[in-house]
Coordinates of C-alpha atoms in Angstrom, one line a residue:
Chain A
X1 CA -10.9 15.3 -18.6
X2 CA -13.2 16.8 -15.5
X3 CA -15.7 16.1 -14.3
X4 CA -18.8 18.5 -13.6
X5 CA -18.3 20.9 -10.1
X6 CA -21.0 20.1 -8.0
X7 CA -22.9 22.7 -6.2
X8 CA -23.5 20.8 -3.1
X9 CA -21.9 19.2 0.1
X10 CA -23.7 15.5 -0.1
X11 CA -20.5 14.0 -0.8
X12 CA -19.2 15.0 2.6
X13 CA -22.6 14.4 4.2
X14 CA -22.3 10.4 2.7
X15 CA -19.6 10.2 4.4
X16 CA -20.5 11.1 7.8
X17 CA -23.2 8.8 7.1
X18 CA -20.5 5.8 6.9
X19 CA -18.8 6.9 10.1
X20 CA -22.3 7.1 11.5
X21 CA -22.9 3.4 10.7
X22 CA -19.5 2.6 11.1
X23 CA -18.0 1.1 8.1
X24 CA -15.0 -0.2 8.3
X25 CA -13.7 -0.5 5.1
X26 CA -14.8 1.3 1.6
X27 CA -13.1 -1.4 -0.9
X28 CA -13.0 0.3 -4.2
X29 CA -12.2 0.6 -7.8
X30 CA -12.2 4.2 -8.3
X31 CA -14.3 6.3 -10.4
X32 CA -14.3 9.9 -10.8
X33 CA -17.4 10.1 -9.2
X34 CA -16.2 8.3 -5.6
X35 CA -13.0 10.5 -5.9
X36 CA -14.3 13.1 -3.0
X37 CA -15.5 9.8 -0.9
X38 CA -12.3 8.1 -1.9
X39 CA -10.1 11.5 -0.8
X40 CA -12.1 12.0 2.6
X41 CA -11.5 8.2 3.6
X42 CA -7.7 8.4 3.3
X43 CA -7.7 11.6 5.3
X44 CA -9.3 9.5 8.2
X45 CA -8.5 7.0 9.6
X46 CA -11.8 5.2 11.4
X47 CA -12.9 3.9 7.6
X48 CA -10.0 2.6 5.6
X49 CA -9.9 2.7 1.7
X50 CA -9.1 -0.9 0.1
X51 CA -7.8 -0.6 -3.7
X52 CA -8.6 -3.7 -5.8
X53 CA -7.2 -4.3 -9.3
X54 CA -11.0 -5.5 -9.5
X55 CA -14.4 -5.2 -8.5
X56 CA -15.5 -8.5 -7.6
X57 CA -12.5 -8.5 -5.0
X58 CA -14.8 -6.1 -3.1
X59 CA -17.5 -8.8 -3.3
X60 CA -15.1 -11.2 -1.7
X61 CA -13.4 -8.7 0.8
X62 CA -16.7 -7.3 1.4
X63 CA -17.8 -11.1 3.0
X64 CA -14.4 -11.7 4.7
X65 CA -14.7 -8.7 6.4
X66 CA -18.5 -9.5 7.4
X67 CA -16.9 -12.9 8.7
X68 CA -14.9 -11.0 11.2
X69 CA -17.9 -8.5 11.6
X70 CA -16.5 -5.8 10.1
X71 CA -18.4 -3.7 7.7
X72 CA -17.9 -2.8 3.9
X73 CA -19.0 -0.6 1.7
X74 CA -17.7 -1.3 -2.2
X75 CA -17.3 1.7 -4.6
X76 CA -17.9 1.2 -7.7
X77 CA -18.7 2.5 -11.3
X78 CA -21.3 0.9 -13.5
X79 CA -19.1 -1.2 -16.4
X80 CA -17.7 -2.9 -12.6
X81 CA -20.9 -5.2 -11.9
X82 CA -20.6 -7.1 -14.9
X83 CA -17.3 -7.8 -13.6
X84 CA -18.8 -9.2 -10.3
X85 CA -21.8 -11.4 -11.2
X86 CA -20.5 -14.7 -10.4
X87 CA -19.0 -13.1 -7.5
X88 CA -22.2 -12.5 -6.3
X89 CA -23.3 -15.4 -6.0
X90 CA -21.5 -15.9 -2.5
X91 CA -24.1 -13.3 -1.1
X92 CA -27.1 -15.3 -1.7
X93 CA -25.6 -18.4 -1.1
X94 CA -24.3 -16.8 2.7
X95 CA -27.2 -14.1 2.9
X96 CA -23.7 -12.0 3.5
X97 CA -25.1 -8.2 4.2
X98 CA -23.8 -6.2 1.1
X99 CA -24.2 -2.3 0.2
X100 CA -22.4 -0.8 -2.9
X101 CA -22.4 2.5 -4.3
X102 CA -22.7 2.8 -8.0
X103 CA -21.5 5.8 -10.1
X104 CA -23.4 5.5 -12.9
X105 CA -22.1 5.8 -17.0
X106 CA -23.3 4.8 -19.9
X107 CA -27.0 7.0 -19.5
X108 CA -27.5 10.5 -19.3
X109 CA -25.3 12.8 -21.2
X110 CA -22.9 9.7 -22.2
X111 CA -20.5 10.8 -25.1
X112 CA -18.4 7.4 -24.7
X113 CA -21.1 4.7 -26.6
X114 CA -18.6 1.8 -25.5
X115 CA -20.1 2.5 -21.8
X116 CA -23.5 2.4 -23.0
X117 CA -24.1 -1.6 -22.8
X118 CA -22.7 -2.1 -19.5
X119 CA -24.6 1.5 -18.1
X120 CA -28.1 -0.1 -19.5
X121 CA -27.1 -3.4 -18.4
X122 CA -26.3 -2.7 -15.0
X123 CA -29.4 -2.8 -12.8
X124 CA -30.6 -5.9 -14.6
X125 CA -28.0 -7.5 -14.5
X126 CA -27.4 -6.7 -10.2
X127 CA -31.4 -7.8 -10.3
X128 CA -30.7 -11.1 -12.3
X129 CA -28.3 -11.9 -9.3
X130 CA -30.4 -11.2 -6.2
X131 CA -29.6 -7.4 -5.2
X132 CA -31.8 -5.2 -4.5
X133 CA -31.7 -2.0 -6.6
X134 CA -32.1 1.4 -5.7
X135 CA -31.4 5.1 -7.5
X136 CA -30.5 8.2 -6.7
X137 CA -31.1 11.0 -9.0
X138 CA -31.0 14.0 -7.3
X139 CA -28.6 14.9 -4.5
X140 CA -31.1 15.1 -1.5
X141 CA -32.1 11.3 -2.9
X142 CA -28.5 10.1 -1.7
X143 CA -28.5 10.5 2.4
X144 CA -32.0 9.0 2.9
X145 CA -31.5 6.0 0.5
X146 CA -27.4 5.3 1.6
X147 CA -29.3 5.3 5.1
X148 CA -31.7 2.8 4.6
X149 CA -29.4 0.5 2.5
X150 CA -26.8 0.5 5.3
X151 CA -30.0 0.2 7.9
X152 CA -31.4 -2.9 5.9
X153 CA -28.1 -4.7 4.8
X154 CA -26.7 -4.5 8.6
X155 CA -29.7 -5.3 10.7
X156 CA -31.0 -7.9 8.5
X157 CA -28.3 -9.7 5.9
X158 CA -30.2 -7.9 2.8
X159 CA -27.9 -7.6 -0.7
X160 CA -28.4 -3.5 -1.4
X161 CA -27.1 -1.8 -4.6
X162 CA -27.8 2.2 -4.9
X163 CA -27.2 3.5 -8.1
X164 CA -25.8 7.0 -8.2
X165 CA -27.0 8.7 -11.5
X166 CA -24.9 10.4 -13.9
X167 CA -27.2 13.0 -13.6
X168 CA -26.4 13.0 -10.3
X169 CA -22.7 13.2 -10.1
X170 CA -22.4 15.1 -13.4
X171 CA -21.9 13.8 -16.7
X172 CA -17.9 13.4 -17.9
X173 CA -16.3 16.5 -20.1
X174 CA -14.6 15.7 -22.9
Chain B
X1 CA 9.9 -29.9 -13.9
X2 CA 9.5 -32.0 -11.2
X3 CA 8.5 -36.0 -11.3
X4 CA 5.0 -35.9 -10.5
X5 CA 6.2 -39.2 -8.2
X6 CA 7.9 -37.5 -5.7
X7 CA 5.8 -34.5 -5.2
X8 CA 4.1 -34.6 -1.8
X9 CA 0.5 -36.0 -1.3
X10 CA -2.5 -33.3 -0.8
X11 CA -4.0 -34.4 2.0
X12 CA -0.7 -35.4 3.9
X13 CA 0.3 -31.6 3.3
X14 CA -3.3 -30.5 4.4
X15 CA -3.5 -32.7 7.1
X16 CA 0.3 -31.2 8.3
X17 CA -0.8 -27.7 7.8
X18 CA -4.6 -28.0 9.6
X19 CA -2.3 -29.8 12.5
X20 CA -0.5 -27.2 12.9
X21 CA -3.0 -23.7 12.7
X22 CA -2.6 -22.9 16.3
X23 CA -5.6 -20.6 16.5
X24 CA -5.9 -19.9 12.9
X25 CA -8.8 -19.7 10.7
X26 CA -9.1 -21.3 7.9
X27 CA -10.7 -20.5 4.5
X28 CA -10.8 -22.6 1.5
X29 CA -11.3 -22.3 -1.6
X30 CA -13.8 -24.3 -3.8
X31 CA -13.3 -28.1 -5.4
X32 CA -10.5 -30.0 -3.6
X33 CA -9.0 -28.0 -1.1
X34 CA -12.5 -27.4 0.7
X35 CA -12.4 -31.3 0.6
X36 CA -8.9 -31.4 1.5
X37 CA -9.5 -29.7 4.7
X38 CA -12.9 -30.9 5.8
X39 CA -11.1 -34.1 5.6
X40 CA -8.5 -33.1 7.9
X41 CA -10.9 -32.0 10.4
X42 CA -14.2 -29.6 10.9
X43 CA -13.9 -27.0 12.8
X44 CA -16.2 -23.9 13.3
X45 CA -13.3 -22.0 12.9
X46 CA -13.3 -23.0 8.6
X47 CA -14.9 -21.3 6.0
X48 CA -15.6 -23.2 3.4
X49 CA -16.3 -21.8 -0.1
X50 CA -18.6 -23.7 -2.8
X51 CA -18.1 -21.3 -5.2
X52 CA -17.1 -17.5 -5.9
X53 CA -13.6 -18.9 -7.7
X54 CA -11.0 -16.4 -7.4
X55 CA -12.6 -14.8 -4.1
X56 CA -10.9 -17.2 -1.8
X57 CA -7.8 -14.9 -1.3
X58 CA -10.1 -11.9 -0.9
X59 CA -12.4 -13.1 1.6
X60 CA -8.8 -14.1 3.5
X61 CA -7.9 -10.2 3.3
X62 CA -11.2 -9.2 4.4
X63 CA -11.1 -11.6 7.0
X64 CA -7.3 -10.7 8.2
X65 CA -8.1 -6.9 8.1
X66 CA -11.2 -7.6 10.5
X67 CA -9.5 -9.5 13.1
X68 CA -5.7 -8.5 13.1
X69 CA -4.7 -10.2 16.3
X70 CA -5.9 -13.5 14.8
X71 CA -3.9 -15.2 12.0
X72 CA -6.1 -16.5 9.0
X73 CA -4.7 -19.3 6.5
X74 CA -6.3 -19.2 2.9
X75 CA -5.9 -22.8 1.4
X76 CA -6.7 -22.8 -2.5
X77 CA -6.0 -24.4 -5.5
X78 CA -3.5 -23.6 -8.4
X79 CA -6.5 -22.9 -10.8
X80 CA -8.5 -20.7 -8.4
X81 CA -5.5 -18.3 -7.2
X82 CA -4.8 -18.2 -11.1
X83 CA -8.6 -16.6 -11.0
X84 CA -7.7 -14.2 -9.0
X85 CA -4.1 -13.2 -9.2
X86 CA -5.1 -9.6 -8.8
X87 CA -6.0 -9.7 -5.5
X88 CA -2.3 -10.9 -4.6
X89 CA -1.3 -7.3 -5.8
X90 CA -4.4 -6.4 -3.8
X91 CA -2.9 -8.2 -0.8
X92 CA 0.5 -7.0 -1.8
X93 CA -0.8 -3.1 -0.5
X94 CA -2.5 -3.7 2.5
X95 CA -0.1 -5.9 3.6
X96 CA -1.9 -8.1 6.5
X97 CA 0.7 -9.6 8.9
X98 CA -1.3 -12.1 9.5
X99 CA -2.8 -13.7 6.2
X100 CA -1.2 -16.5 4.6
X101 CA -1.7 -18.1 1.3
X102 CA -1.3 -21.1 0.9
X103 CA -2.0 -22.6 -2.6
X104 CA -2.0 -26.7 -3.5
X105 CA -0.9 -26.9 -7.3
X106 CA -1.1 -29.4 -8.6
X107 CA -0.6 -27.8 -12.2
X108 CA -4.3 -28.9 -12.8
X109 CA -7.9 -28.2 -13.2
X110 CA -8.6 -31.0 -10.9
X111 CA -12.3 -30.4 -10.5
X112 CA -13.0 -30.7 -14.3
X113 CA -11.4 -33.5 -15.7
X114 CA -7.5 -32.5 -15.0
X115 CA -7.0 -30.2 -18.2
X116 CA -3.5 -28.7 -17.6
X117 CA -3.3 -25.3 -15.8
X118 CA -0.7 -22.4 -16.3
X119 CA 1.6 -23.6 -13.7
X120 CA 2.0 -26.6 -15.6
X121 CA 3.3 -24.1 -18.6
X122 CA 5.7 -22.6 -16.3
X123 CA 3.7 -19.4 -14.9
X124 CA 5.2 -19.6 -11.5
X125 CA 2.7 -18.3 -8.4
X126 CA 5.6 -17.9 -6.1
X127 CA 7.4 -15.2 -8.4
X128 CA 4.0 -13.3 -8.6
X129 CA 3.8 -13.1 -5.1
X130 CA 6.9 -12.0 -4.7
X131 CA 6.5 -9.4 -7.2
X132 CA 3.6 -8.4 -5.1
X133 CA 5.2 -7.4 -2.2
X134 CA 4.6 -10.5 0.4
X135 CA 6.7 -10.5 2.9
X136 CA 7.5 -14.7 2.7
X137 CA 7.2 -16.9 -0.2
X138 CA 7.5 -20.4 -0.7
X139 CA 8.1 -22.6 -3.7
X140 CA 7.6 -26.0 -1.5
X141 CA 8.8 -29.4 -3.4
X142 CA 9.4 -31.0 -0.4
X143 CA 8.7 -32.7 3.0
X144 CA 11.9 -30.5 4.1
X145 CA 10.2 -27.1 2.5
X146 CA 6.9 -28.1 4.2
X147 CA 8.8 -27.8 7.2
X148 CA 10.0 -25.0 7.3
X149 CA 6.7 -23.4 5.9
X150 CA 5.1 -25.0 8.8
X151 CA 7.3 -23.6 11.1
X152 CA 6.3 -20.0 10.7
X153 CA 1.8 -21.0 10.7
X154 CA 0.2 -19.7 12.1
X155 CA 1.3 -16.5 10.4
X156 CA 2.2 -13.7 12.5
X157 CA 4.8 -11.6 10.8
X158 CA 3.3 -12.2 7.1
X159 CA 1.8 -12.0 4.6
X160 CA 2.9 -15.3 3.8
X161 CA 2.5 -17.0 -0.2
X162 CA 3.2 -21.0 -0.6
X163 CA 3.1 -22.5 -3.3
X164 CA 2.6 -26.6 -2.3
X165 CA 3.4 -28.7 -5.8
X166 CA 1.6 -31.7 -5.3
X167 CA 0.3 -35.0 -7.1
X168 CA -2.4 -34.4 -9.5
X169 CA -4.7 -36.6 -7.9
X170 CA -8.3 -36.8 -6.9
X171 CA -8.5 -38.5 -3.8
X172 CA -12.1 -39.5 -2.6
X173 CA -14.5 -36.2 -1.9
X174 CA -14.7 -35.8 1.3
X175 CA -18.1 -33.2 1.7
X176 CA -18.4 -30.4 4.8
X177 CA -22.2 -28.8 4.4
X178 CA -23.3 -26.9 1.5
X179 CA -25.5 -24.2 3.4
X180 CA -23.5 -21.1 3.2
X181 CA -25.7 -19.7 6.1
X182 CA -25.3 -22.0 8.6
X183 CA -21.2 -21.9 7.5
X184 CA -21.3 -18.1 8.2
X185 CA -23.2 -18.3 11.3
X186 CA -21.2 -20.5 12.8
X187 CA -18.1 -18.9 11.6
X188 CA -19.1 -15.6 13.6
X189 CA -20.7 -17.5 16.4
X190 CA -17.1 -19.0 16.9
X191 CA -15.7 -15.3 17.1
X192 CA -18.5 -14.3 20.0
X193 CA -21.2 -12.8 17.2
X194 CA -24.7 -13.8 17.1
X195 CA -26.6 -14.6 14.1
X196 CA -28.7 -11.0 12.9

């Protein structure tokens, strides 16, 4: 399994982006998509990867970590939200400042239907909860609206999803 | 199994443990532990959670990984660490020397009308832990083993699991404030952060 080559660098330029707002941590459930982000983090060591077994942990480690003002970024792919909803609920209640990265599945070019419920479900479901919901479809989309989230979440304790397309990041090979 | 008679009293071992934090903080997890400690004392230093079962460790690691030079006790229930046993394999990696868990069983779901939990089936926290890589585990059953879990809190040289069997009781709610805000504000006040 592969997934897509992609043409351009914004991979590495998202990532200076976290070191320019410096984050912290980048908790994370992998996803073929975050591999490059995942790969550059553990080369460096001003922005430390965090594996969880799950992706509300990020939720959790994400407000810890805001507690000792430290900031996190969770990585995620789509079918992980529904795995975090209740989760969530400790953002609004603590207006904690929250940005995660989606890789998307279940949409564009999907040959697995068993992500499709999940992939259609996901923005509704981060809405139903209180996040704000952004998308990036097209790679110059991802610096300008990782910027903002990080600018908006930071400054003033807003809950910021951006949704990275699967157009975007290349739809899975089988 | 133990005699539910002779196991130790929650908020004797709460009250113990919050005597002796040193310069920890403290989070809690939600139902009676948050109660547990709030009756022990408030302190701007505790975090208390309402909710979010099976973050309580998490926000601990979080926590811990932010502020290494400060040690940071997690006190939860047997029914919310059961929620999130993955993050003591999450824990397990990063390894914090200065987190401890410290979990009240009381083989119970005390919050919801005491329906028995897995500990009370024999699935034994303590051995997950130790599977998980912390560095100190205890199975306490005693004043003696609250001792000498006492002796090394504040953790320094952890992470450190306890597993506290106690009574299955419900002693009277004791209630710290519900508005998460004004918990997290003054939580990072406490540290030298001002609100956004």
């Amino acid at each position: 399994m592969k997934v897509d080559d992609i043409q351009n660098n914004w991979e590495e330029k998202l990532f200076s982006l976290l070191l320019d707002h410096k984050i912290d941590f980048l908790p994370y459930v992998p996803d073929a998509g975050h591999a490059k982000l995942i790969a550059l983090a553990e080369k460096n060591k001003l922005l430390k990867p965090v594996v969880l077994t799950s992706e509300e942990e990020g939720v959790a480690f994400a407000s810890g970590s805001w507690l000792g003002n430290k900031k996190s970024v969770l990585l995620m792919q789509s079918s992980g939200v529904g795995n975090c909803i209740n989760m969530l609920s400790i953002l609004s209640k603590c207006n904690f400042p929250f940005v995660t990265l989606i890789t998307m599945r279940g949409e564009f070019g999907e040959f697995n239907s068993w992500q499709i419920p999940m992939g259609q479900a996901t923005k509704k479901t981060l809405e139903a909860m209180g996040i704000i919901v952004h998308r990036a479809t097209h790679p110059s989309d991802v610096c300008p609206l990782v910027d903002a989230a990080l600018y908006g979440a930071f400054s003033s304790d807003q809950q910021i999803a951006l949704l990275l397309s699967q157009r975007l990041i290349g739809k899975k090979k089988w | 199994m133990v005699d539910d008679n002779t196991l130790l009293e929650r908020r004797n071992v709460v009250k113990k443990i919050v005597d002796h934090r040193g310069n920890a903080k403290i989070i809690t997890g939600l139902g009676s532990p948050t109660y547990d400690v709030f009756d022990a004392g408030d302190s701007h230093s505790n975090f208390y959670l309402w909710g979010g079962m099976g973050g309580t460790a998490m926000i601990g690691l979080g926590l811990a990984m932010s502020i290494p030079d400060t040690p940071i006790i997690v006190i939860t229930g047997d029914g919310e660490q059961l929620m999130g046993l993955g993050s003591l394999a999450s824990i397990g990696v990063q390894k914090p020397n200065n987190l401890a868990i410290v979990v009240l069983d009381n083989g119970h779901f005390g919050e919801t009308g005491m329906q028995k939990s897995h500990t009370s089936y024999g699935i034994n926290l303590c051995k997950i832990a130790e599977a998980s890589k912390f560095e100190f585990f205890f199975d306490v059953v005693s004043n003696n083993d609250l001792e000498n879990l006492i002796e090394i809190l504040p953790p320094v040289k952890g992470p450190i699991f306890a597993n506290i069997r106690i009574k299955s009781q419900n002693p009277p709610r004791k209630l710290p404030i519900l508005d998460g805000v004004e918990l997290k504000n003054r939580f990072r006040k406490n540290l030298g952060v001002e609100p956004l």
